[in-house]
Coordinates of N, CA and C in Angstrom, one line a residue:
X1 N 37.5 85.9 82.3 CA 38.8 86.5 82.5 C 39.0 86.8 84.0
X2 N 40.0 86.5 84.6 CA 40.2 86.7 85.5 C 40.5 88.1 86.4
X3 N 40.5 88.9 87.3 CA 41.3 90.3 88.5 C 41.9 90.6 87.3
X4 N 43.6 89.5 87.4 CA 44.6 90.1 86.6 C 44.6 90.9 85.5
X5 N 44.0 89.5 84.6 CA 43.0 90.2 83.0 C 42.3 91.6 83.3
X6 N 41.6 92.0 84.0 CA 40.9 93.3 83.9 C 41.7 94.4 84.1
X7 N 43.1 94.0 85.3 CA 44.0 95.0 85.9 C 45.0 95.1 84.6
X8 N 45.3 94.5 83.8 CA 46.2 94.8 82.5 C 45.6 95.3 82.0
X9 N 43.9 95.4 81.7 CA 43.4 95.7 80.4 C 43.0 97.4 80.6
X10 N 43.6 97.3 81.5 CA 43.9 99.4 82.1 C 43.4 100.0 83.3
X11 N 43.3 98.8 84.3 CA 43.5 99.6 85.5 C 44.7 100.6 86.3
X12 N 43.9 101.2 86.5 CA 44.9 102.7 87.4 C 46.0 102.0 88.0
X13 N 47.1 102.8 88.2 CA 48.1 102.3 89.3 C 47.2 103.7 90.4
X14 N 46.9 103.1 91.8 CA 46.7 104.0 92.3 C 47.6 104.8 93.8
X15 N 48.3 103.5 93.9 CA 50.0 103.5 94.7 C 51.0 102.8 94.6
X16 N 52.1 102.9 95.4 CA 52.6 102.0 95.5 C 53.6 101.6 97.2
X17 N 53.7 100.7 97.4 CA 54.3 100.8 98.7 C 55.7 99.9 98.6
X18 N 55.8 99.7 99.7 CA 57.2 99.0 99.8 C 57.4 97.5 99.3
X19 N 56.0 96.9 99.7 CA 56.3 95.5 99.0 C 55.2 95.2 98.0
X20 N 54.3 96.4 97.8 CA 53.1 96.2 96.9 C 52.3 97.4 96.1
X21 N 51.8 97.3 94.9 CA 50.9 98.1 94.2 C 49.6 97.9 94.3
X22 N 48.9 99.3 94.4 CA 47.5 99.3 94.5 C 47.0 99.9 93.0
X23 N 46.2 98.8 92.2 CA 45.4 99.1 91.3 C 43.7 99.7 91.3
X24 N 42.9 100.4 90.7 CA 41.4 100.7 90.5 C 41.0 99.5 89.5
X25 N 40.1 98.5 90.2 CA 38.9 98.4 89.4 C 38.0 98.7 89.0
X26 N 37.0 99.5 90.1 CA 36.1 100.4 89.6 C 35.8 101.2 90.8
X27 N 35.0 102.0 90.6 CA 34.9 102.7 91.9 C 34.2 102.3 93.1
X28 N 34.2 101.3 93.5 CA 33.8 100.5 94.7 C 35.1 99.3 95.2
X29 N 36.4 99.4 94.2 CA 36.8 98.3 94.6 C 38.5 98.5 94.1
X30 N 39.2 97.8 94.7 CA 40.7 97.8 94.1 C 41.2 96.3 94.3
X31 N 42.7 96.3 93.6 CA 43.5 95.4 94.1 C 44.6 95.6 94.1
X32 N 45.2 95.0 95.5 CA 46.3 95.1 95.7 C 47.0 94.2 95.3
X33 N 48.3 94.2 94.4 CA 49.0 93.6 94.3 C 50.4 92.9 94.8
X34 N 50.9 92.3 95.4 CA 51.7 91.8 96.0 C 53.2 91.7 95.3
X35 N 54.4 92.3 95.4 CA 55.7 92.3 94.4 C 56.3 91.0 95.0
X36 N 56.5 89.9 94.0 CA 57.9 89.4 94.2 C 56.8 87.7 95.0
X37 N 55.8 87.9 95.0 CA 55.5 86.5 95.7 C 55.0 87.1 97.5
X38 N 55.4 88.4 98.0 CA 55.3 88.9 99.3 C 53.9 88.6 100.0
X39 N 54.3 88.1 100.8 CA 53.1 87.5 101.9 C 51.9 86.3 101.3
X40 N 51.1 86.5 101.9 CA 49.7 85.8 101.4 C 48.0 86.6 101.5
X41 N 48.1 87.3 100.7 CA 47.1 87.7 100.5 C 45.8 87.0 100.5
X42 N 45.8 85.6 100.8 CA 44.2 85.2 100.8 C 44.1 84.9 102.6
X43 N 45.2 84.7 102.7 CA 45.4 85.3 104.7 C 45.0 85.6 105.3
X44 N 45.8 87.3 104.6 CA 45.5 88.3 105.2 C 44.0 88.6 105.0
X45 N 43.6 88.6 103.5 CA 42.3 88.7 103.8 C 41.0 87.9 104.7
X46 N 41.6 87.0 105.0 CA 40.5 86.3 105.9 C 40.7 86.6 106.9
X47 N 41.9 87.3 107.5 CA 41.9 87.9 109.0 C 41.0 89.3 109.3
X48 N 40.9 90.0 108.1 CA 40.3 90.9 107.8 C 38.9 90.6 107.8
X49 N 38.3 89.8 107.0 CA 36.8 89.5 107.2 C 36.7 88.4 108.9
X50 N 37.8 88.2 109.1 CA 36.9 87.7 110.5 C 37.5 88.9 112.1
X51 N 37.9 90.0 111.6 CA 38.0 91.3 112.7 C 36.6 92.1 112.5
X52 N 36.7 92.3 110.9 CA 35.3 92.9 110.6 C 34.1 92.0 110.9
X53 N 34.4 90.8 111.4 CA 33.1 89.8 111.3 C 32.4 90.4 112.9
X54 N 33.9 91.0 114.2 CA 33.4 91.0 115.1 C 33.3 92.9 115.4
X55 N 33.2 93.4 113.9 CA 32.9 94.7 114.7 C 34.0 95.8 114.5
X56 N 35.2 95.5 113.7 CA 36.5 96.2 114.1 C 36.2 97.1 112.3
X57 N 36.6 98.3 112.2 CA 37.0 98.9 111.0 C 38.1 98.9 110.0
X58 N 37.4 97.8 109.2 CA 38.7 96.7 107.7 C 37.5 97.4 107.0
X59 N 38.5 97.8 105.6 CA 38.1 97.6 104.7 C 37.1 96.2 104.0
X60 N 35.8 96.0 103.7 CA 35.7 94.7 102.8 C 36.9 94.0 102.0
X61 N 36.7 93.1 102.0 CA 37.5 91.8 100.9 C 36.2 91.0 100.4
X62 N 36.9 90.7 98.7 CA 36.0 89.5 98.0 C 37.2 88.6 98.3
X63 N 37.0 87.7 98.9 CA 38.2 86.5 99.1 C 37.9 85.4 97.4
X64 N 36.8 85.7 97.2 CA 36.8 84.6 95.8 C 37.3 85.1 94.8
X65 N 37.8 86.6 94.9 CA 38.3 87.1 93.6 C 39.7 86.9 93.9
X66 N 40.0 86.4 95.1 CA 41.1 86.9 95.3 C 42.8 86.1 94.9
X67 N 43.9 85.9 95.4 CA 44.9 85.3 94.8 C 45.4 85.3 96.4
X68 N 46.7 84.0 96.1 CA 47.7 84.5 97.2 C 48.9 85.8 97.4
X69 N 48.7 86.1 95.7 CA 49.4 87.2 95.6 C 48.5 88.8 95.7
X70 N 47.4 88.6 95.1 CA 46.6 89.5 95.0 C 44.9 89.2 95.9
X71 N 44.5 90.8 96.4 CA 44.2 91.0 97.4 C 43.0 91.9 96.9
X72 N 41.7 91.9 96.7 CA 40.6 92.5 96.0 C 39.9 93.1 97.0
X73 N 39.9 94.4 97.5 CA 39.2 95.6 98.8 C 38.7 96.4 98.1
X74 N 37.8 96.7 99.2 CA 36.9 98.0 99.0 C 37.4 99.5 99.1
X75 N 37.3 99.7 97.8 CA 37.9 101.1 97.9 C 37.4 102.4 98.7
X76 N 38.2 102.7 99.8 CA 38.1 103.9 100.7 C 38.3 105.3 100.5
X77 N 37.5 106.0 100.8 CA 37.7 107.7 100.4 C 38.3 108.2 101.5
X78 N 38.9 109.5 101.5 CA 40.1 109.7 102.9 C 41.0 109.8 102.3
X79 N 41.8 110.6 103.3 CA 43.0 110.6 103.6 C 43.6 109.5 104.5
X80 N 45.0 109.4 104.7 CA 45.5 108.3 105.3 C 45.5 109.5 106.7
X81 N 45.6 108.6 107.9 CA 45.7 109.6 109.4 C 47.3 110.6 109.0
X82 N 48.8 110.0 108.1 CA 49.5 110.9 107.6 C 49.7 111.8 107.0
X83 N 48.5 111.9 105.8 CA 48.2 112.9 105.1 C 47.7 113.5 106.4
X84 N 46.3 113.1 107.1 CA 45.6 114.3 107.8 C 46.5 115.3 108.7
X85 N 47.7 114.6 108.9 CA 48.5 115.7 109.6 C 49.1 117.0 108.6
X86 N 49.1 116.4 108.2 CA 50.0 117.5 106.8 C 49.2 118.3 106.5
X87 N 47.7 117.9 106.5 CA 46.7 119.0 106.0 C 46.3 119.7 107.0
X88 N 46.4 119.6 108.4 CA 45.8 120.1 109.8 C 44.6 119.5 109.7
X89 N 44.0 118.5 109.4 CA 42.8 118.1 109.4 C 42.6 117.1 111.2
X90 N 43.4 117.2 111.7 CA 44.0 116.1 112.9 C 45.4 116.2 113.4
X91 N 45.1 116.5 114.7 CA 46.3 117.0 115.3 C 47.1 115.9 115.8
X92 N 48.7 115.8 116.1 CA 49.5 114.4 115.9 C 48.7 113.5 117.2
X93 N 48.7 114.3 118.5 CA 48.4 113.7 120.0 C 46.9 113.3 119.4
X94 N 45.9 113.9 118.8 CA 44.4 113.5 118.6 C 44.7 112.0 117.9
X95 N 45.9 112.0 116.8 CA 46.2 110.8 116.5 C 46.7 109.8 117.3
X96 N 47.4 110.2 118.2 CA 47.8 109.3 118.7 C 46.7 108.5 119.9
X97 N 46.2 109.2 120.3 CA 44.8 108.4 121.0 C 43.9 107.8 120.3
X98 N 43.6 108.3 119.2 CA 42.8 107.0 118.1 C 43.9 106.0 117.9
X99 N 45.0 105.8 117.9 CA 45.7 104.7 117.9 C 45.7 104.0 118.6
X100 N 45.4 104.5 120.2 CA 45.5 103.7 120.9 C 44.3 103.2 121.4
X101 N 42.7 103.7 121.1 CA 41.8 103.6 120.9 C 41.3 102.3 120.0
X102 N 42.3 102.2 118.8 CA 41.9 101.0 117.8 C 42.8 100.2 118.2
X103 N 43.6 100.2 118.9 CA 44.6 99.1 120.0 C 43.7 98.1 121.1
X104 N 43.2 99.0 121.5 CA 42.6 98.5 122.6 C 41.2 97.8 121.8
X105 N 40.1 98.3 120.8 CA 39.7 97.4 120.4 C 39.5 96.4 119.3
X106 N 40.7 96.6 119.4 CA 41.3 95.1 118.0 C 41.2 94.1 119.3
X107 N 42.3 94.4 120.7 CA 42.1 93.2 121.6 C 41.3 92.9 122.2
X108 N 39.9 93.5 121.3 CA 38.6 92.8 122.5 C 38.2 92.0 121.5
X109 N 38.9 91.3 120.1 CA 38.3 90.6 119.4 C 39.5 89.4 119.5
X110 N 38.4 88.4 119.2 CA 39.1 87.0 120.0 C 40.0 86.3 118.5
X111 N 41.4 85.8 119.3 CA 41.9 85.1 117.8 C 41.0 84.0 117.2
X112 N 41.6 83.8 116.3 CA 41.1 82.4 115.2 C 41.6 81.5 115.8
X113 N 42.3 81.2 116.7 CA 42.5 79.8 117.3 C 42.8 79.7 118.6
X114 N 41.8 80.7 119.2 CA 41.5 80.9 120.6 C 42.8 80.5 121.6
X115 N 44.3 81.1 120.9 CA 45.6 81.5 121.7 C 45.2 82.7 121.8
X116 N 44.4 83.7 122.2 CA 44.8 84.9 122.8 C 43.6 86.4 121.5
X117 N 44.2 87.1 121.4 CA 43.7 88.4 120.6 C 44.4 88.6 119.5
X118 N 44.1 89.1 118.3 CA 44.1 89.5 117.4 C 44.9 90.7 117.1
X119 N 46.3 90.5 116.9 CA 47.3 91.4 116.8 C 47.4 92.2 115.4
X120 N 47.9 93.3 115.1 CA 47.7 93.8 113.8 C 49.3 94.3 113.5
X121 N 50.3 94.5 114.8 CA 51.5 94.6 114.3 C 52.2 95.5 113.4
X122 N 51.4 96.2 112.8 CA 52.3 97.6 111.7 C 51.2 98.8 111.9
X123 N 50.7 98.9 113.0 CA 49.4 99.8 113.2 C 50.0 101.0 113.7
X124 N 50.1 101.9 112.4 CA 51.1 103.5 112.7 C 50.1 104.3 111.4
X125 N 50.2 106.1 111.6 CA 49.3 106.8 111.1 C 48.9 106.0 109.6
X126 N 49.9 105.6 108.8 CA 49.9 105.3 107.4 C 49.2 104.2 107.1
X127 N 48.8 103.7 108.6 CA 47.8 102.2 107.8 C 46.6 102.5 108.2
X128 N 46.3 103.5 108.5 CA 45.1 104.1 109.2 C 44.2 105.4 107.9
X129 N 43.1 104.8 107.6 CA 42.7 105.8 106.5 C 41.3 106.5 107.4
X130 N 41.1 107.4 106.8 CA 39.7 109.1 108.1 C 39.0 108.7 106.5
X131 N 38.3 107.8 106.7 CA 37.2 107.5 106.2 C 35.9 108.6 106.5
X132 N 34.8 109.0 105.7 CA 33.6 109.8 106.2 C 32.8 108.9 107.5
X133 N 33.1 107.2 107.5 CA 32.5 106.8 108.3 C 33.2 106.3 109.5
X134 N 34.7 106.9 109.9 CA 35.7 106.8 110.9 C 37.1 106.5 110.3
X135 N 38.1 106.0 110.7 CA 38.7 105.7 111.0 C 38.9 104.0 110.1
X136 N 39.6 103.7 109.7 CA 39.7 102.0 108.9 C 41.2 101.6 108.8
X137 N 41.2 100.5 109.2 CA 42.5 100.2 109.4 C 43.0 99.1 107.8
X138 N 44.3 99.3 107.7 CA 44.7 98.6 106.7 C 45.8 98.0 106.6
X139 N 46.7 96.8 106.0 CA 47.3 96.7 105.7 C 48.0 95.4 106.8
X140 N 46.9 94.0 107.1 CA 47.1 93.5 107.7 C 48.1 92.1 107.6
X141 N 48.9 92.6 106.9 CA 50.0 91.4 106.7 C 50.9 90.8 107.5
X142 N 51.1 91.5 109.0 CA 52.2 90.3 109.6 C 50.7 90.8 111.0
X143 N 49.7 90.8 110.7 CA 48.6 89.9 112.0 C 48.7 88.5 112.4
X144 N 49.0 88.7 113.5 CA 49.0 87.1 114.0 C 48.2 87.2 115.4
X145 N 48.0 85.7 116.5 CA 47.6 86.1 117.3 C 48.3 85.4 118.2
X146 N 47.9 86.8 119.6 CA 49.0 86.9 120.9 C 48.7 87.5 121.7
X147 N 49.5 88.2 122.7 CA 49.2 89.0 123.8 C 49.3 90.6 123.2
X148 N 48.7 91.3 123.8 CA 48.8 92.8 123.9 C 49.5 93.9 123.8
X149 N 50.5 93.5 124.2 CA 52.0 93.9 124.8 C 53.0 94.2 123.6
X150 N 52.5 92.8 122.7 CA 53.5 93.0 121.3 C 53.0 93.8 120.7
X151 N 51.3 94.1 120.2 CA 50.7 95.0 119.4 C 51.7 96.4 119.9
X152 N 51.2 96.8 120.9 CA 51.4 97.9 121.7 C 53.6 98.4 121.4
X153 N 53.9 97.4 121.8 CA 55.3 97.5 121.8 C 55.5 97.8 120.1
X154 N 55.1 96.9 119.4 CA 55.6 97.3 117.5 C 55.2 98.9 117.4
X155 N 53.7 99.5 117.7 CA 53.5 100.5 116.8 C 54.1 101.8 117.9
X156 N 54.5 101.4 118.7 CA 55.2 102.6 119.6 C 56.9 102.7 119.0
X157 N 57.4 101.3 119.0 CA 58.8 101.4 118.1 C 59.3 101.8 116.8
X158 N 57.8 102.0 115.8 CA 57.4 102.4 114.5 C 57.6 104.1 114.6
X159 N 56.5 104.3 115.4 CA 56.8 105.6 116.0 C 58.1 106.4 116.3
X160 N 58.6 105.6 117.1 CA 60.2 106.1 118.1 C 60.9 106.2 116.9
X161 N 61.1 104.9 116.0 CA 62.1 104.8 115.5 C 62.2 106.4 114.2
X162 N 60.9 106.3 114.1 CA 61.0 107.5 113.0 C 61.1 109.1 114.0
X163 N 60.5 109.5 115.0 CA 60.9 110.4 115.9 C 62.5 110.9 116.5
X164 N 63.0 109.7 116.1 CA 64.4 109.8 116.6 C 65.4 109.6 115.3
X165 N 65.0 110.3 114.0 CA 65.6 109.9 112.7 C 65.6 111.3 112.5
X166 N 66.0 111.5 111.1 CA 66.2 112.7 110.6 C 65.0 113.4 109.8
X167 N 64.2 112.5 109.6 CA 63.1 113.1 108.3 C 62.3 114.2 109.0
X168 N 61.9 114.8 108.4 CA 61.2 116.1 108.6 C 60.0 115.8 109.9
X169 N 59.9 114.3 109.5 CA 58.2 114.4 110.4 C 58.5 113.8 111.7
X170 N 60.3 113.9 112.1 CA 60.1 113.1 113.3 C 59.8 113.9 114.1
X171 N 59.3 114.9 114.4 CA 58.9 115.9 115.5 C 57.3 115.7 115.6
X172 N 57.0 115.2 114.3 CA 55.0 114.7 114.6 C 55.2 113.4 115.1
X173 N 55.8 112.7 114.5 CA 56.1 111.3 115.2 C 56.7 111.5 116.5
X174 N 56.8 112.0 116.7 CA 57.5 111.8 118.4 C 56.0 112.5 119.4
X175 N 55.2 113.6 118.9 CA 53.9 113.9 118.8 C 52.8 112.8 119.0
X176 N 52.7 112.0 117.9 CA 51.3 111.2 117.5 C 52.1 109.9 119.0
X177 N 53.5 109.5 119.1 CA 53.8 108.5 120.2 C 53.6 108.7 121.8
X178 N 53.4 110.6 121.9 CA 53.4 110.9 123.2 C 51.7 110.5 123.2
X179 N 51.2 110.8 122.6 CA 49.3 110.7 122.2 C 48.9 109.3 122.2
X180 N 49.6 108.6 121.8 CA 49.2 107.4 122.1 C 49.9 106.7 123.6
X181 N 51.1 107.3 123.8 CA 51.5 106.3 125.5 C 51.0 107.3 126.5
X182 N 49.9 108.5 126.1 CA 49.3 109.1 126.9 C 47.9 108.7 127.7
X183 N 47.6 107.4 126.6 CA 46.9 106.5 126.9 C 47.1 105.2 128.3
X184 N 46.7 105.5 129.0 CA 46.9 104.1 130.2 C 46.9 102.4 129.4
X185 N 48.5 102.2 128.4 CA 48.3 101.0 127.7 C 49.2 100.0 128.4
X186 N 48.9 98.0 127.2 CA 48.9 97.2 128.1 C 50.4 97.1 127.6
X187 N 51.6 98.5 127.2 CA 52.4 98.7 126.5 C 53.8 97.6 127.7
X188 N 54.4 96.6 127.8 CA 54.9 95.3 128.8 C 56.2 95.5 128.3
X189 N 56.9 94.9 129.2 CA 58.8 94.9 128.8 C 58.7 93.6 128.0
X190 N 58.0 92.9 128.2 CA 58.5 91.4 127.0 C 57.9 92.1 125.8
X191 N 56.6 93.0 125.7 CA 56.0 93.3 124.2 C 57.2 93.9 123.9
X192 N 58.0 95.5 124.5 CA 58.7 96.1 123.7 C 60.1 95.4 123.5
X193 N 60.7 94.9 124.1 CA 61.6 93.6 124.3 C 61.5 93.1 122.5
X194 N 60.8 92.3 122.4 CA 60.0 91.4 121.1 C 60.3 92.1 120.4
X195 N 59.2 93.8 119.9 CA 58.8 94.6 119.0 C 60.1 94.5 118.6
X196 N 60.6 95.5 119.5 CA 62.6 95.7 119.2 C 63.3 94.7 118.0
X197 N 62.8 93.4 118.2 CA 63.6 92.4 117.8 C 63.2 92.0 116.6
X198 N 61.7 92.2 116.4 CA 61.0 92.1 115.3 C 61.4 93.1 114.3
X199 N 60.7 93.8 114.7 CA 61.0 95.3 113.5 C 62.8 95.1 113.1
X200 N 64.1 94.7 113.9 CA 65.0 94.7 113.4 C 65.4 93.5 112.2
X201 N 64.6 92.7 112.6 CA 64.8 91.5 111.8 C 64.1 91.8 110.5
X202 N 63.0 92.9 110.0 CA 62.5 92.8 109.3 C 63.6 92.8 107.9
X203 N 62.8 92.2 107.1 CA 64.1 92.6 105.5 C 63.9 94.0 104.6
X204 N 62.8 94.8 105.1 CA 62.9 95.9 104.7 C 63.3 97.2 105.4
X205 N 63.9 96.5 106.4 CA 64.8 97.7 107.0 C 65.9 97.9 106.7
X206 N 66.6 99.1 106.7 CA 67.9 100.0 106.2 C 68.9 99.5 107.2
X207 N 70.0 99.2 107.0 CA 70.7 99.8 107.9 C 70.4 100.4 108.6
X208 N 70.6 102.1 108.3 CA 70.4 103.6 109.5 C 69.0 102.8 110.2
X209 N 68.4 102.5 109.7 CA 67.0 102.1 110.4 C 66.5 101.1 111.6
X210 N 67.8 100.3 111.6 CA 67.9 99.1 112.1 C 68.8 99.8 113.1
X211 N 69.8 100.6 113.0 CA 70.8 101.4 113.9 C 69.7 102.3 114.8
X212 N 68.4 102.7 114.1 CA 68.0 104.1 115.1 C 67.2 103.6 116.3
X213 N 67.2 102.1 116.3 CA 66.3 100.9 117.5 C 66.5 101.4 118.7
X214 N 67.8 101.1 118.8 CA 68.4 101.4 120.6 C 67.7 103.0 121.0
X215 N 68.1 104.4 120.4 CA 67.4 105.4 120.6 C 65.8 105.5 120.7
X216 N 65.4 104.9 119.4 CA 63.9 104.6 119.7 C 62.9 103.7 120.9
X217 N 63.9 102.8 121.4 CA 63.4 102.1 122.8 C 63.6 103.1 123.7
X218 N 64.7 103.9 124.1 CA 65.2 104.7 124.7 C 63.8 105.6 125.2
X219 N 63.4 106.0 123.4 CA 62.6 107.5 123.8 C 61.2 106.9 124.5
X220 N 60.9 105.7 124.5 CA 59.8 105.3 124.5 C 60.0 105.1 126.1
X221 N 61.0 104.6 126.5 CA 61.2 104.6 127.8 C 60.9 105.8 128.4
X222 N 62.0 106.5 128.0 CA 61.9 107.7 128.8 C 60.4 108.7 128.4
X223 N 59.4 108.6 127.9 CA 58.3 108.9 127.6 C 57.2 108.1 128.7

């Protein structure tokens, strides 16, 4: 019987996100499931065992369990770096320099097809889990490989864009963004240029969301 078979036969829902559900298999392990056909899960997972191949903090993957829809990882204890704010367990600027910390060494690991470094592209507090054994990054679905500049420019526009909105936490997000461009980054006018363009294009953006860009380049500028 196959992942599936075991995840019907009464695994936990243990989240859910915008394009996917996370199930329990047992206590060392989960799967994520992918809604609607979204991305490629046996991909992403291979991007993941070959960051962790050079050293970077991913969760494990069983790639032979795995699907193009579904995604078999090792289950992490923690908080997400967003919960830790909520709880005072991590202060937003302390977050924002571990961001820029796991920025700088995602690009000392070489792409898969030796164009450049190993970009991760949606790297903001929420894909970031405070593991007992650091810090683990997650959720590597639009990783590709490139220059610096775009990493840097996406998760600073992630940032802005919610800093410069209405929800309760854009005052920590405008926080964790000052903490991370407090860092000397390789943050380039073509990366934020791009980011800009990317993030608008995405198909899970709002409207209001897609409208709050111009401000959000803005703050990052003026920052």
């Amino acid at each position: 019987m196959g992942i599936t078979g075991r995840v019907g036969g009464g695994g936990r829902l243990l989240g859910s996100g915008r394009t996917s559900d996370v199930y329990e298999l047992d206590a060392g392990w989960v799967l994520r499931r992918n809604r609607e056909g979204w991305g490629d899960a046996l991909a992403e997972g291979a991007v993941m065992e070959h960051v962790r191949g050079h050293g970077y903090p991913v969760p494990r993957v069983r790639l032979a369990d795995s699907t193009r829809t579904e995604l078999v990882l090792e289950r992490l204890s923690g908080p997400t770096m967003l919960a830790a704010f909520g709880d005072g367990v991590m202060r937003p600027r302390e977050g924002g320099a571990v961001l820029a910390r796991l920025l700088r060494q995602l690009h000392a690991v070489p792409g898969w097809d030796n164009g450049g470094c190993v970009l991760h592209l949606d790297l903001h507090p929420d894909n970031v889990m405070l593991t007992p054994d650091g810090p683990r990054v997650i959720d590597w679905s639009n990783a590709e490989v490139g220059l610096p500049g775009l990493d840097w420019g996406m998760s600073a526009i992630i940032l802005a864009q919610v800093a410069v909105g209405e929800e309760p936490i854009a005052g920590l997000a405008r926080e964790v963004l000052t903490g991370l461009l407090a860092d000397p980054s390789h943050l380039t006018e073509d990366g934020l240029t791009e980011a800009r363009r990317r993030r608008a294009a995405q198909p899970v953006m709002s409207r209001r969301e897609v409208e709050l860009l111009g401000a959000a380049e803005d703050l990052i500028r003026a920052l």
